[in-house]
Short mmCIF file of C-alpha atoms in Angstrom, two decimals:
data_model
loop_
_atom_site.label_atom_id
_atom_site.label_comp_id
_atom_site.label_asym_id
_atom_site.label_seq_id
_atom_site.Cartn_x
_atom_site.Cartn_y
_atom_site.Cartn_z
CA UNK N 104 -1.02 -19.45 0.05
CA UNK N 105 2.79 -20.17 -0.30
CA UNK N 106 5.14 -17.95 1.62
CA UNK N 107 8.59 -17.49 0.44
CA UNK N 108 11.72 -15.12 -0.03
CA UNK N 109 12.49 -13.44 -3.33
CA UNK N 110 15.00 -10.37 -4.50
CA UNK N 111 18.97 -10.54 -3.41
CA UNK N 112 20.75 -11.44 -0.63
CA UNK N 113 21.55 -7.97 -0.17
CA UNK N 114 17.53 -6.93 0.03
CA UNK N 115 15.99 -10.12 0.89
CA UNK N 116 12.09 -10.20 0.53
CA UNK N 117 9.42 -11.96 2.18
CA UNK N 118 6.19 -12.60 0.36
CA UNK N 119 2.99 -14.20 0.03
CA UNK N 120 1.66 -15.63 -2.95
CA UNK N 121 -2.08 -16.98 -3.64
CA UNK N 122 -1.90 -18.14 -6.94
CA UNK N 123 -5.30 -18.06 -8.71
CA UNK N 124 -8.09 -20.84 -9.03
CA UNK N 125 -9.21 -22.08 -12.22
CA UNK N 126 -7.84 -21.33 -15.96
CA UNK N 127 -9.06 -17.97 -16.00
CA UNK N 128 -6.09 -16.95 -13.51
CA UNK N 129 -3.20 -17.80 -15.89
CA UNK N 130 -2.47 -14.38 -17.06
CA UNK N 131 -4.02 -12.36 -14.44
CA UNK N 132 -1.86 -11.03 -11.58
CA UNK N 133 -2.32 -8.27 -8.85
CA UNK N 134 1.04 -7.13 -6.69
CA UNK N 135 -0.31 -5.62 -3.61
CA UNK N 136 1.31 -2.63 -1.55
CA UNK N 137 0.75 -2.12 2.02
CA UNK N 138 0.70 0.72 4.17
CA UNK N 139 3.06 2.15 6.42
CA UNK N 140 3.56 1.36 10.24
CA UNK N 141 1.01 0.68 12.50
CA UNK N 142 -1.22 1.47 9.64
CA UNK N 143 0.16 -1.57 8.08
CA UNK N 144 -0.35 -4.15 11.34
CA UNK N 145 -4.19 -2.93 11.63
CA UNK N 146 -4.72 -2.90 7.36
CA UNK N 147 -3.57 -6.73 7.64
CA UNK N 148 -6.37 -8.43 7.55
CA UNK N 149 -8.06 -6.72 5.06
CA UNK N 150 -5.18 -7.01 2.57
CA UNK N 151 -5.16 -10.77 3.74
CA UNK N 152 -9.26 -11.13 2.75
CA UNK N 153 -8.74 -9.26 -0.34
CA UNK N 154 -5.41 -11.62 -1.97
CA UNK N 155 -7.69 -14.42 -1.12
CA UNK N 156 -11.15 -12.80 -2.81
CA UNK N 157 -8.52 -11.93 -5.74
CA UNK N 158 -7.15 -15.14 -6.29
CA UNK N 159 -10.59 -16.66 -5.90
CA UNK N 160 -12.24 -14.49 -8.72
CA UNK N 161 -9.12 -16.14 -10.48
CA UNK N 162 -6.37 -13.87 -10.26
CA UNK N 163 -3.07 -14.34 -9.45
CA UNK N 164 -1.83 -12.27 -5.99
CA UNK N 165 1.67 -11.18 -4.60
CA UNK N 166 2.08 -9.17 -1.34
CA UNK N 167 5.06 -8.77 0.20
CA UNK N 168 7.16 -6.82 2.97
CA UNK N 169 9.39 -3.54 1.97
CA UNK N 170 12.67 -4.07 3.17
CA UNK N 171 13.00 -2.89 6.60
CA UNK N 172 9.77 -4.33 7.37
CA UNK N 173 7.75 -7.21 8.40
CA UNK N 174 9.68 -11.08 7.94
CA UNK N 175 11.87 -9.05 4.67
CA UNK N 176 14.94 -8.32 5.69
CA UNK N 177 16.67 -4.91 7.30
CA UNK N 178 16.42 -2.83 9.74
CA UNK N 179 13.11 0.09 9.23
CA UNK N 180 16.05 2.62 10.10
CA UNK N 181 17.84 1.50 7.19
CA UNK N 182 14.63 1.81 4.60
CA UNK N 183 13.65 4.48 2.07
CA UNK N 184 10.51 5.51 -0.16
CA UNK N 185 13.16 5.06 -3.09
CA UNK N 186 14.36 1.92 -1.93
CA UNK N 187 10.59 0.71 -1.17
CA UNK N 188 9.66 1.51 -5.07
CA UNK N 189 12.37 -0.27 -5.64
CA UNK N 190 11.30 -3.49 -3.76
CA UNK N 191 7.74 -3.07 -5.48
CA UNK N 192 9.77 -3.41 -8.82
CA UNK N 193 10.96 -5.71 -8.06
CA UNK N 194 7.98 -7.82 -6.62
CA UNK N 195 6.59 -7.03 -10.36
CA UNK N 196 8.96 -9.16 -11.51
CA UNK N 197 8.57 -12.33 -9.16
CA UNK N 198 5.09 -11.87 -9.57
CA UNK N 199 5.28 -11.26 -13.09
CA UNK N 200 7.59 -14.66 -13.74
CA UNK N 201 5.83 -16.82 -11.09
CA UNK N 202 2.24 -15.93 -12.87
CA UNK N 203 3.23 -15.74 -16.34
CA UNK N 204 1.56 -12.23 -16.56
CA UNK N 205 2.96 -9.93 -19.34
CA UNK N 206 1.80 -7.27 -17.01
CA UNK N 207 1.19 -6.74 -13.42
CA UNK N 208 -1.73 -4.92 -12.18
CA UNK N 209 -0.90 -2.92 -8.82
CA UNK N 210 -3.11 -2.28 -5.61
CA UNK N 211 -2.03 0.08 -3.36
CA UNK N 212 -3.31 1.21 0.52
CA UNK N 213 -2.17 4.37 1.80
CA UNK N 214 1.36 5.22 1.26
CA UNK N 215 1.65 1.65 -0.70
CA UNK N 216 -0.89 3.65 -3.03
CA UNK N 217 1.49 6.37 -3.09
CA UNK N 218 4.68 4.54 -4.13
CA UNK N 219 2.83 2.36 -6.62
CA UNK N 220 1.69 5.40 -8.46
CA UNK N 221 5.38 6.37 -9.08
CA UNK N 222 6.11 2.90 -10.21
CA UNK N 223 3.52 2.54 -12.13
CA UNK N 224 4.30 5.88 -14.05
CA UNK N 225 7.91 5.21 -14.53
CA UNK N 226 7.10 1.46 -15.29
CA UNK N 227 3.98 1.38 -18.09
CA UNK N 228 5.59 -2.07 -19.74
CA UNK N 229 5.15 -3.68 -16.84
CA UNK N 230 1.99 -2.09 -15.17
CA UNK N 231 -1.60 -2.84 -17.22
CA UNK N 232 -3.66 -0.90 -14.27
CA UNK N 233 -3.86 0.90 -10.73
CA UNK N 234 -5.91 0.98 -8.23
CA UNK N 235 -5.23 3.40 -5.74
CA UNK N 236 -7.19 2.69 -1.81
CA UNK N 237 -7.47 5.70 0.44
CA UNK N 238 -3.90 6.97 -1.18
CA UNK N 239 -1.67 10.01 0.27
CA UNK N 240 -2.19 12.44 -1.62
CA UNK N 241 0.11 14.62 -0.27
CA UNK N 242 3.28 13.76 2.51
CA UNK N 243 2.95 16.85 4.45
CA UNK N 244 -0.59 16.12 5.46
CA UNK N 245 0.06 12.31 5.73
CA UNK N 246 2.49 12.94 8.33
CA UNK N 247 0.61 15.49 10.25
CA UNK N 248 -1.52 13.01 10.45
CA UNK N 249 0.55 10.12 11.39
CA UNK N 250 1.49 12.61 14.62
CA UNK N 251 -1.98 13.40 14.93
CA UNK N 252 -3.19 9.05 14.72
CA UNK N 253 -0.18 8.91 18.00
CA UNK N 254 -1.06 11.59 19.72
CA UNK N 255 -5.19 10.36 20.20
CA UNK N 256 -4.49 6.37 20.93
CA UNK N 257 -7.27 4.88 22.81
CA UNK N 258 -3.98 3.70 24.90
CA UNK N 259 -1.01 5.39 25.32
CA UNK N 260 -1.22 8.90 23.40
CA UNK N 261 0.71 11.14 23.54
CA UNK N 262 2.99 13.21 21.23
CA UNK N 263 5.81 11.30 18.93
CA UNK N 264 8.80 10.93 21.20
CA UNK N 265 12.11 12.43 19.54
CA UNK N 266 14.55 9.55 18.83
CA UNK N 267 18.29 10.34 19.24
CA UNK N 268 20.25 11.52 16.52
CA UNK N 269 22.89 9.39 16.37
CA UNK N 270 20.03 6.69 15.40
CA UNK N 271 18.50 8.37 12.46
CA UNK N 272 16.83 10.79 14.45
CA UNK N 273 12.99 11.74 13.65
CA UNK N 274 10.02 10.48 15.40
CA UNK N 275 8.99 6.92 17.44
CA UNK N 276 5.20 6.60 15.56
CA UNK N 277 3.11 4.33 17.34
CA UNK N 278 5.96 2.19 18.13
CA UNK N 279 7.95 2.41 14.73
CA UNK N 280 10.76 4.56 14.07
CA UNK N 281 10.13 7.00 11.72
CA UNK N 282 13.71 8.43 10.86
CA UNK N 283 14.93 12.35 9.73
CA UNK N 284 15.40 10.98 6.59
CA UNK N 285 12.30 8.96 5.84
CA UNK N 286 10.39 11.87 7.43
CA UNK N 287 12.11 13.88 4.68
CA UNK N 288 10.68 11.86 2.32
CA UNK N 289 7.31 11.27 2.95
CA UNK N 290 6.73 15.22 3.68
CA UNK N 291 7.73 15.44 0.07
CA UNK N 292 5.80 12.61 -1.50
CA UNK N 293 3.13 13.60 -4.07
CA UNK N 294 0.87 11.57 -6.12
CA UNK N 295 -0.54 14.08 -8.26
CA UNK N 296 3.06 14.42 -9.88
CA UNK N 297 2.12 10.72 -11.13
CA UNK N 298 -1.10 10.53 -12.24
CA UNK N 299 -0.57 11.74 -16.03
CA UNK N 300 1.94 9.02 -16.19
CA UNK N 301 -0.81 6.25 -14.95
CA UNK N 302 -1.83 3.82 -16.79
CA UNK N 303 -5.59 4.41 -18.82
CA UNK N 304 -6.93 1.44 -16.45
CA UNK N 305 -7.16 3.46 -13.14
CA UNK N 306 -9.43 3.18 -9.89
CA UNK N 307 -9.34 5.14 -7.33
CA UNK N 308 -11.57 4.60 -4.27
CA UNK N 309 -11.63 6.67 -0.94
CA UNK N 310 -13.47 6.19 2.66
CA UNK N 311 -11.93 9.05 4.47
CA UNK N 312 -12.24 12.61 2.86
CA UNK N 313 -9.26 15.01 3.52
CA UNK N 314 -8.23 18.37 1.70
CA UNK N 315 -6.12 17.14 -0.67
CA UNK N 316 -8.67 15.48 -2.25
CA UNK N 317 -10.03 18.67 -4.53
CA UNK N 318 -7.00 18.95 -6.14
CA UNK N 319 -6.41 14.66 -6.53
CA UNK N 320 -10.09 15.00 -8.18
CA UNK N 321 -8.63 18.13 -10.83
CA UNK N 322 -5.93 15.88 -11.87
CA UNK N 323 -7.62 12.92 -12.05
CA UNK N 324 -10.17 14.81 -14.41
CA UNK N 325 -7.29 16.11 -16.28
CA UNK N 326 -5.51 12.89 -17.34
CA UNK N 327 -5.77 11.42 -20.42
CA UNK N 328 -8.43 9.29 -20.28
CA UNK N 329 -9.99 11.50 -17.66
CA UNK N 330 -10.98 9.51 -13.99
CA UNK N 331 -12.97 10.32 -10.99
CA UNK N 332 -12.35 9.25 -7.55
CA UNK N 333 -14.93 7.59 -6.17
CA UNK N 334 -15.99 8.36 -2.43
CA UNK N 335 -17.14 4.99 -0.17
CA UNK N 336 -18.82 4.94 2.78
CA UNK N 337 -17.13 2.34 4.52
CA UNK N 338 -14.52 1.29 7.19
CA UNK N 339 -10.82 2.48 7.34
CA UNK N 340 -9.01 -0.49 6.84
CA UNK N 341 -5.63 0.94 8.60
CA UNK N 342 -8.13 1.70 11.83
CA UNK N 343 -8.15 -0.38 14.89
CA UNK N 344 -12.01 -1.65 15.50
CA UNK N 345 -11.14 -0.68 19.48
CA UNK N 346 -11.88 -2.74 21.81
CA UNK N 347 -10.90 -6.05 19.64
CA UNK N 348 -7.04 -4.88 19.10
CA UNK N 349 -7.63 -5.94 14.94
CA UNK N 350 -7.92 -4.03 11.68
CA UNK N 351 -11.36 -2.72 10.41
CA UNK N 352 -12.71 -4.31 7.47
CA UNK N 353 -14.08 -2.29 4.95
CA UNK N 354 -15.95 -5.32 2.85
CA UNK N 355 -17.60 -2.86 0.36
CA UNK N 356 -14.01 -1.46 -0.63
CA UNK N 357 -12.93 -4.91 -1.12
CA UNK N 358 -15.78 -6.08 -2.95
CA UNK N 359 -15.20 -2.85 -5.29
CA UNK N 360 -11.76 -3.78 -6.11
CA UNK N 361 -12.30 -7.74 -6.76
CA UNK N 362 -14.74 -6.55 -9.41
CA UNK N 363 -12.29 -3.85 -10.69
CA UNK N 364 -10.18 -6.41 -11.37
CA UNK N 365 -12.35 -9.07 -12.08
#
């Protein structure tokens, strides 16, 4: 695992590469896209156990830290769902010129599933599949749930606090500021506005049901070729296993998506 800093000095990035074992890795690669907030701090570990399945099974892995975020640099007020598509484009490309894969193959948790769909779409040259992990399918009911995650801690819920205005305004989430504008946003993001545009290798895999998973289904049926999501009874990965304080692992979710790719 080699940790480094890629992208500009205006939007530096911090990322982790496992580069993949044996000869079968040389033009296989896999950029992976985290979650969002605390979703992201408990959904650690299993991203961590998958890159190092991945790169096991031979394939080359990237994950990184949107700007804003994590050891990348900014502040989260300062970050955007356009500017985080951004960053995952240009993660392709490190990953893409570190690995010496023509193409990049994208896994994506949550609302990392969400923005890699839109890349994906507007990207095909550089995107040879998708696999999208428990993805929001719609922003509206992602951030009612958000609100809903805060407001039912096993310590410390209780309703988002409102942050001034003056500092982006919005929400405090579970300890991460969630501003006006990024609330904006994410109540506007939809993934079925993507999925046409997806490329014809496509997984998508699901633990929790929610409502907006009828119409994710219809479109996935409708694409060209047509795709199914599949429904696994497993862990939330962006859960915390309370009382240890750490991420659940789903290991059948995991397992699923190193054999995807493999």
């Amino acid at each position: 695992m080699n940790p480094f800093f890629f992208g500009s000095s205006r939007r530096r990035l911090f990322g982790l590469y496992n580069p993949a074992r044996g000869a079968r890795g040389r033009d296989r690669a896999a950029l992976l896209c985290y979650p969002w907030g605390h979703e992201y701090i408990y959904a650690h570990r299993s991203m961590t156990r998958l890159a190092f399945s991945l790169a096991e099974a031979g394939i080359h892995v990237l994950r990184f830290d949107y700007y804003g975020t994590g050891d990348s640099a900014g502040e989260m007020t300062e970050a955007s769902l356009a500017g985080w598509r951004e960053d995952i484009a240009t993660a392709i490309e490190e990953l893409s010129d570190m690995s010496g894969a023509e193409r990049v193959s994208l896994i994506g948790l949550r609302l990392g599933a969400t923005l890699a769909a839109r890349v994906a779409a507007e990207e095909p040259r550089a995107v040879e599949a998708v696999a999208l992990w428990d993805p929001v399918v719609s922003g509206a009911e992602y951030r009612d749930w958000l609100f809903h995650a805060a407001a039912h801690m096993p310590i410390g819920a209780a309703p988002p606090p409102e942050r001034p205005g003056e500092a982006g305004g919005g929400h405090e989430v579970v300890g991460f500021p969630l501003t006006e504008a990024m609330e904006a946003e994410i109540a506007e993001a939809d993934i079925l506005s993507s999925v046409q545009g997806l490329p014809p290798r496509l997984l998508a895999v699901a633990t929790q049901p929610v409502a907006s998973h009828g119409a994710f289904g219809e479109a996935l049926a409708a694409r060209t070729p047509p795709a199914a999501l599949e429904m696994i009874e497993d862990k939330a990965a962006w859960h915390e296993d309370w009382p240890l304080d750490a991420g659940m692992v789903p290991v059948q979710v995991l397992d699923r998506l190193v054999r995807w790719m493999s």
